[in-house]
Coordinates of N, CA, C and O in Angstrom, one line a residue:
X1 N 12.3 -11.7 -29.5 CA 11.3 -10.8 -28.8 C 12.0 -10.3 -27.5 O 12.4 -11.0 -26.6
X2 N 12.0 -9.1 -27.4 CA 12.2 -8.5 -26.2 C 11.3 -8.5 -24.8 O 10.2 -7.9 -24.7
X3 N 11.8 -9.1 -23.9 CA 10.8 -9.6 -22.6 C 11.2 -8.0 -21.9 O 12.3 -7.3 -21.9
X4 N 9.9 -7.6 -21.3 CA 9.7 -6.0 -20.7 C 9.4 -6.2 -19.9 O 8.6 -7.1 -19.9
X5 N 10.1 -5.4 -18.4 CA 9.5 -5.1 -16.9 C 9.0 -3.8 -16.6 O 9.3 -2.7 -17.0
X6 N 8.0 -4.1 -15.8 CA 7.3 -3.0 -15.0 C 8.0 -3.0 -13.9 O 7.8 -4.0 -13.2
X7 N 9.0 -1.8 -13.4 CA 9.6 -1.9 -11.6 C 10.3 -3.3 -11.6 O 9.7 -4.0 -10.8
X8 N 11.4 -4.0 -12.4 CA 11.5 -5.1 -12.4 C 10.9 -6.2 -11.6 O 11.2 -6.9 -10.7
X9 N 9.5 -6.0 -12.7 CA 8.8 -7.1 -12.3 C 8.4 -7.8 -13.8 O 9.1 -7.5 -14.8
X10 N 7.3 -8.8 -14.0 CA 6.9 -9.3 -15.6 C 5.4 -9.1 -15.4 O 4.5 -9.0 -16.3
X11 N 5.2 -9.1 -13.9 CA 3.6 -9.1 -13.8 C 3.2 -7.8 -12.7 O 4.2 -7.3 -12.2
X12 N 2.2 -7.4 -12.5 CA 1.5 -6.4 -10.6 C 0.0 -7.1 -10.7 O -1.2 -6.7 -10.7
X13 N 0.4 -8.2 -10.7 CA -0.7 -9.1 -10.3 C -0.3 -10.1 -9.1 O -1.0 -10.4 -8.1
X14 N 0.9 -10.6 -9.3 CA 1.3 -11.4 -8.5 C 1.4 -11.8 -7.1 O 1.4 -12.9 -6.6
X15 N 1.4 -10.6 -6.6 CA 1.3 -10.3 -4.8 C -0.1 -10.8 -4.3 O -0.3 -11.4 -3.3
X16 N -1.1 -10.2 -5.4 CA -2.5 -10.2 -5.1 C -2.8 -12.0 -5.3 O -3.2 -12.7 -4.3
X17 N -2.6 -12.3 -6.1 CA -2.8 -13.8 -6.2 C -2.4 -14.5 -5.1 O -3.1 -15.3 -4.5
X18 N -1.2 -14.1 -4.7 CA -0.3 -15.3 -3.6 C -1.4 -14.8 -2.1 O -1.8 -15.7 -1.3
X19 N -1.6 -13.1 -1.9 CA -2.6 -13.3 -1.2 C -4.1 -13.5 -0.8 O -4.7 -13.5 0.2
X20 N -4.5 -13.7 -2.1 CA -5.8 -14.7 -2.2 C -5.7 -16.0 -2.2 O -6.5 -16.6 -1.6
X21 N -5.0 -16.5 -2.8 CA -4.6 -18.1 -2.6 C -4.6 -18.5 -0.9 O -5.3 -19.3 -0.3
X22 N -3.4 -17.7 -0.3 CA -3.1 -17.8 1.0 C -4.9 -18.0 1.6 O -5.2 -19.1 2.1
X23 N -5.9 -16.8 1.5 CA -6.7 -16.5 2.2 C -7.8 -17.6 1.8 O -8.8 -17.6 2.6
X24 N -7.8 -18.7 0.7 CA -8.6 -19.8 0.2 C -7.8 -20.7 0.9 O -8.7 -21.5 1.2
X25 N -6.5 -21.3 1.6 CA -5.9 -21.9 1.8 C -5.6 -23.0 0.5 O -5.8 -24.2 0.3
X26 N -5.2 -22.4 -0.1 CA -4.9 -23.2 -1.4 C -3.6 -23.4 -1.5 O -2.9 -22.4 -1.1
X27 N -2.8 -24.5 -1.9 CA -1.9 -24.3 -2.5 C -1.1 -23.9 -3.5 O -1.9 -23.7 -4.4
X28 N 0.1 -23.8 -3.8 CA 0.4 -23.7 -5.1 C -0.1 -24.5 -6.2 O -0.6 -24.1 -7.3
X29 N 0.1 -25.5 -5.7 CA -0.3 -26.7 -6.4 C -1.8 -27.2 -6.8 O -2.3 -27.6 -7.9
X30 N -2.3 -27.0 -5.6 CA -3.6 -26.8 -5.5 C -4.5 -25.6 -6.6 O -5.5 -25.8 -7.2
X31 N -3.8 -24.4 -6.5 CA -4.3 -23.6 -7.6 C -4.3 -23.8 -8.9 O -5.3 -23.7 -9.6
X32 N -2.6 -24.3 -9.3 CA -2.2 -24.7 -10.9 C -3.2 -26.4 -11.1 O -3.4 -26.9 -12.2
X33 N -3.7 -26.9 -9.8 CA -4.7 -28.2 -10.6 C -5.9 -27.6 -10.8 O -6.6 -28.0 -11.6
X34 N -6.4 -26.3 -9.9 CA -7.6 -25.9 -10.3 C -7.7 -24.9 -12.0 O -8.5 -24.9 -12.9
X35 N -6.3 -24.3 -11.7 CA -6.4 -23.7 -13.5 C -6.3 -24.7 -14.6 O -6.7 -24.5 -15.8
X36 N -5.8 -25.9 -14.0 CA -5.6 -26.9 -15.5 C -7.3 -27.4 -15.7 O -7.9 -27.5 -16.8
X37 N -7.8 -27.8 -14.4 CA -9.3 -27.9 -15.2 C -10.0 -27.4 -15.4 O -11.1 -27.8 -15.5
X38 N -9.7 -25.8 -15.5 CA -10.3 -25.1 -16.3 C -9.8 -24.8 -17.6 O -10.3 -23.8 -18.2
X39 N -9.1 -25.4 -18.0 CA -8.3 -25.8 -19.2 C -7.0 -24.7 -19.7 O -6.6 -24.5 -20.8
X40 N -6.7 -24.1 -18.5 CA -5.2 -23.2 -18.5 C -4.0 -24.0 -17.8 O -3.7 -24.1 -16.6
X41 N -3.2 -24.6 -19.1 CA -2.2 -25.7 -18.8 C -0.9 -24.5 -18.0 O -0.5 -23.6 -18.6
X42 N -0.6 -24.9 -16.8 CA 0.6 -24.4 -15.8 C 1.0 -25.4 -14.4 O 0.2 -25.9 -13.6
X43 N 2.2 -25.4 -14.5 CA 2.4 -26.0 -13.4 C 2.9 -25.5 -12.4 O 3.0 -24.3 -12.4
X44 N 3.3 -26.2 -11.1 CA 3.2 -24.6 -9.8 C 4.3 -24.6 -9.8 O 4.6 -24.0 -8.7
X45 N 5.3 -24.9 -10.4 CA 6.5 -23.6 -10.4 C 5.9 -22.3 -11.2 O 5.8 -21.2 -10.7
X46 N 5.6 -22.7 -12.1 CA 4.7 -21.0 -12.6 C 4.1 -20.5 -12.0 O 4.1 -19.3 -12.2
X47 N 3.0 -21.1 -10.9 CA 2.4 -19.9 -10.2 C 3.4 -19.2 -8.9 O 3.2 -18.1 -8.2
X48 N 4.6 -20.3 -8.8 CA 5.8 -19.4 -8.0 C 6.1 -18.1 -8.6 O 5.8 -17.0 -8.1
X49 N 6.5 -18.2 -9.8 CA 7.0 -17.6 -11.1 C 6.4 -16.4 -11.0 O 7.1 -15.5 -10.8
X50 N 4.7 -16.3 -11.3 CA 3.7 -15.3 -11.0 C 3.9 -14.5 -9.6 O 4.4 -13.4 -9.7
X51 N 3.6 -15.0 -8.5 CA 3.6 -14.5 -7.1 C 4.9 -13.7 -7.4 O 4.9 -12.6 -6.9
X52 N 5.7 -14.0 -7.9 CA 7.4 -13.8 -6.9 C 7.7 -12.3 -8.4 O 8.7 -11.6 -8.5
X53 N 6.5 -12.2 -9.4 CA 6.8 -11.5 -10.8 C 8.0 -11.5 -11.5 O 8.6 -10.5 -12.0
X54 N 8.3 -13.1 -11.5 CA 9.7 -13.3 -12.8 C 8.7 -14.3 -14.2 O 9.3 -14.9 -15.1
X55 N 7.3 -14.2 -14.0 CA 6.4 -14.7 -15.3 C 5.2 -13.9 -15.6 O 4.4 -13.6 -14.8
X56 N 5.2 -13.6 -17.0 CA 4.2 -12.9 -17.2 C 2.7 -13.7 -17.1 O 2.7 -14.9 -17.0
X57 N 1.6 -12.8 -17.1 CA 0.4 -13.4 -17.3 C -0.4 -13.1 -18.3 O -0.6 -12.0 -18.7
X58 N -1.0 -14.0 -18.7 CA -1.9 -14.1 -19.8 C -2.9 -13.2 -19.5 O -2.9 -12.8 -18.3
X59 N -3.9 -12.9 -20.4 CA -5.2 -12.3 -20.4 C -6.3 -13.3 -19.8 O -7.1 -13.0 -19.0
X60 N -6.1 -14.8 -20.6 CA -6.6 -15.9 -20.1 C -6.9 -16.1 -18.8 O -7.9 -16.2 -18.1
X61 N -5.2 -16.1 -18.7 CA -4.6 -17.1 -17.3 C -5.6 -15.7 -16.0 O -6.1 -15.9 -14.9
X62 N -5.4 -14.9 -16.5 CA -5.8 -13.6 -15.1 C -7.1 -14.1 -15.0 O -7.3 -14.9 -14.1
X63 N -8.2 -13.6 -15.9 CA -9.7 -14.1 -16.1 C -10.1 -15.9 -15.3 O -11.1 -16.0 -14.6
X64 N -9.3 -16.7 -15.3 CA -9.4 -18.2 -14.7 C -8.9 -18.1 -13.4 O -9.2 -18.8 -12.5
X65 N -7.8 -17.0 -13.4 CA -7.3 -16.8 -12.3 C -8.6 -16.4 -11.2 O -8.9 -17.1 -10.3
X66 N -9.0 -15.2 -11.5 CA -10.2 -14.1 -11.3 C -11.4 -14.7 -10.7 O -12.1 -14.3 -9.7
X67 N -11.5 -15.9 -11.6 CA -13.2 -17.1 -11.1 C -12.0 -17.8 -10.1 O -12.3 -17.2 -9.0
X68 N -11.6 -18.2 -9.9 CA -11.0 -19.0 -9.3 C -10.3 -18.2 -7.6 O -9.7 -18.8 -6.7
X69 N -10.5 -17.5 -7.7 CA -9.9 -17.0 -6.4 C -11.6 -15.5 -6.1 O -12.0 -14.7 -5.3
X70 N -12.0 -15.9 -7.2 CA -13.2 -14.9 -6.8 C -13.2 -13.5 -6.1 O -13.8 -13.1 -5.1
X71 N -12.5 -12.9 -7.1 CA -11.8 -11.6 -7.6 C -12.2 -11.2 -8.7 O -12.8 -12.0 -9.5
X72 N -12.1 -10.1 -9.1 CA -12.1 -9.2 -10.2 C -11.0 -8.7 -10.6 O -10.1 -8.4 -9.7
X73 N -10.7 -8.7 -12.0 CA -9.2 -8.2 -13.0 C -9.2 -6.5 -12.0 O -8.1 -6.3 -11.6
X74 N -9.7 -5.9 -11.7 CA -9.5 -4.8 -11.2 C -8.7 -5.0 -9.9 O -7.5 -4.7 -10.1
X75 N -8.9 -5.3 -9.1 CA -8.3 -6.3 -7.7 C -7.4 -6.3 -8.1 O -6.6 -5.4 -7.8
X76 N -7.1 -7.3 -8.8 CA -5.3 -8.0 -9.4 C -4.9 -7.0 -10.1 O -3.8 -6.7 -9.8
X77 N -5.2 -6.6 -10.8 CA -4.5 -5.1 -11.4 C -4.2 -4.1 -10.1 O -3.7 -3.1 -10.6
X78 N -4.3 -4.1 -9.3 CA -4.3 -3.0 -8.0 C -5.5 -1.9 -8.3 O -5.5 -1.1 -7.4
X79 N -6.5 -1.5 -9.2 CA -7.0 -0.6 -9.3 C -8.3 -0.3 -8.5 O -9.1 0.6 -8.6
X80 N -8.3 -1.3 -7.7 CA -9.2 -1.2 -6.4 C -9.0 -2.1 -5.5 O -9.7 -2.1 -4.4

């Protein structure tokens, strides 16, 4: 399978995450235990992974992402 970048990146979600996390004061870590009990298994090198866009994101993972930082996919997509 060929892995594809946008602007070498894997995600343009990533910036937005790391600054909503920041603005919840959450941690890394802190976020990847809030996605596992919502039943999206990652650990926080992956949400490094995400923020820094060397990991793609799921459709899932954005949506749990989304309740969880209380955001909208539009937001993390940049489209507002």
């Amino acid at each position: 399978m060929k892995i594809y970048d946008f602007n070498g990146r894997k995600n343009i979600c990533g910036e937005k995450i790391k600054e909503l996390r920041k603005k919840l004061n959450l941690s890394q870590e802190n976020l990847a235990a809030k996605l596992q009990l919502e039943g999206v298994i990652i650990e926080r090198d992956s949400i490094s992974r995400i923020e820094i866009g060397t990991r793609f994101v799921a459709d899932y993972e954005l949506l749990t992402l989304c309740r969880i930082l209380n955001t909208s996919p539009a937001y993390l997509l940049g489209l507002e």
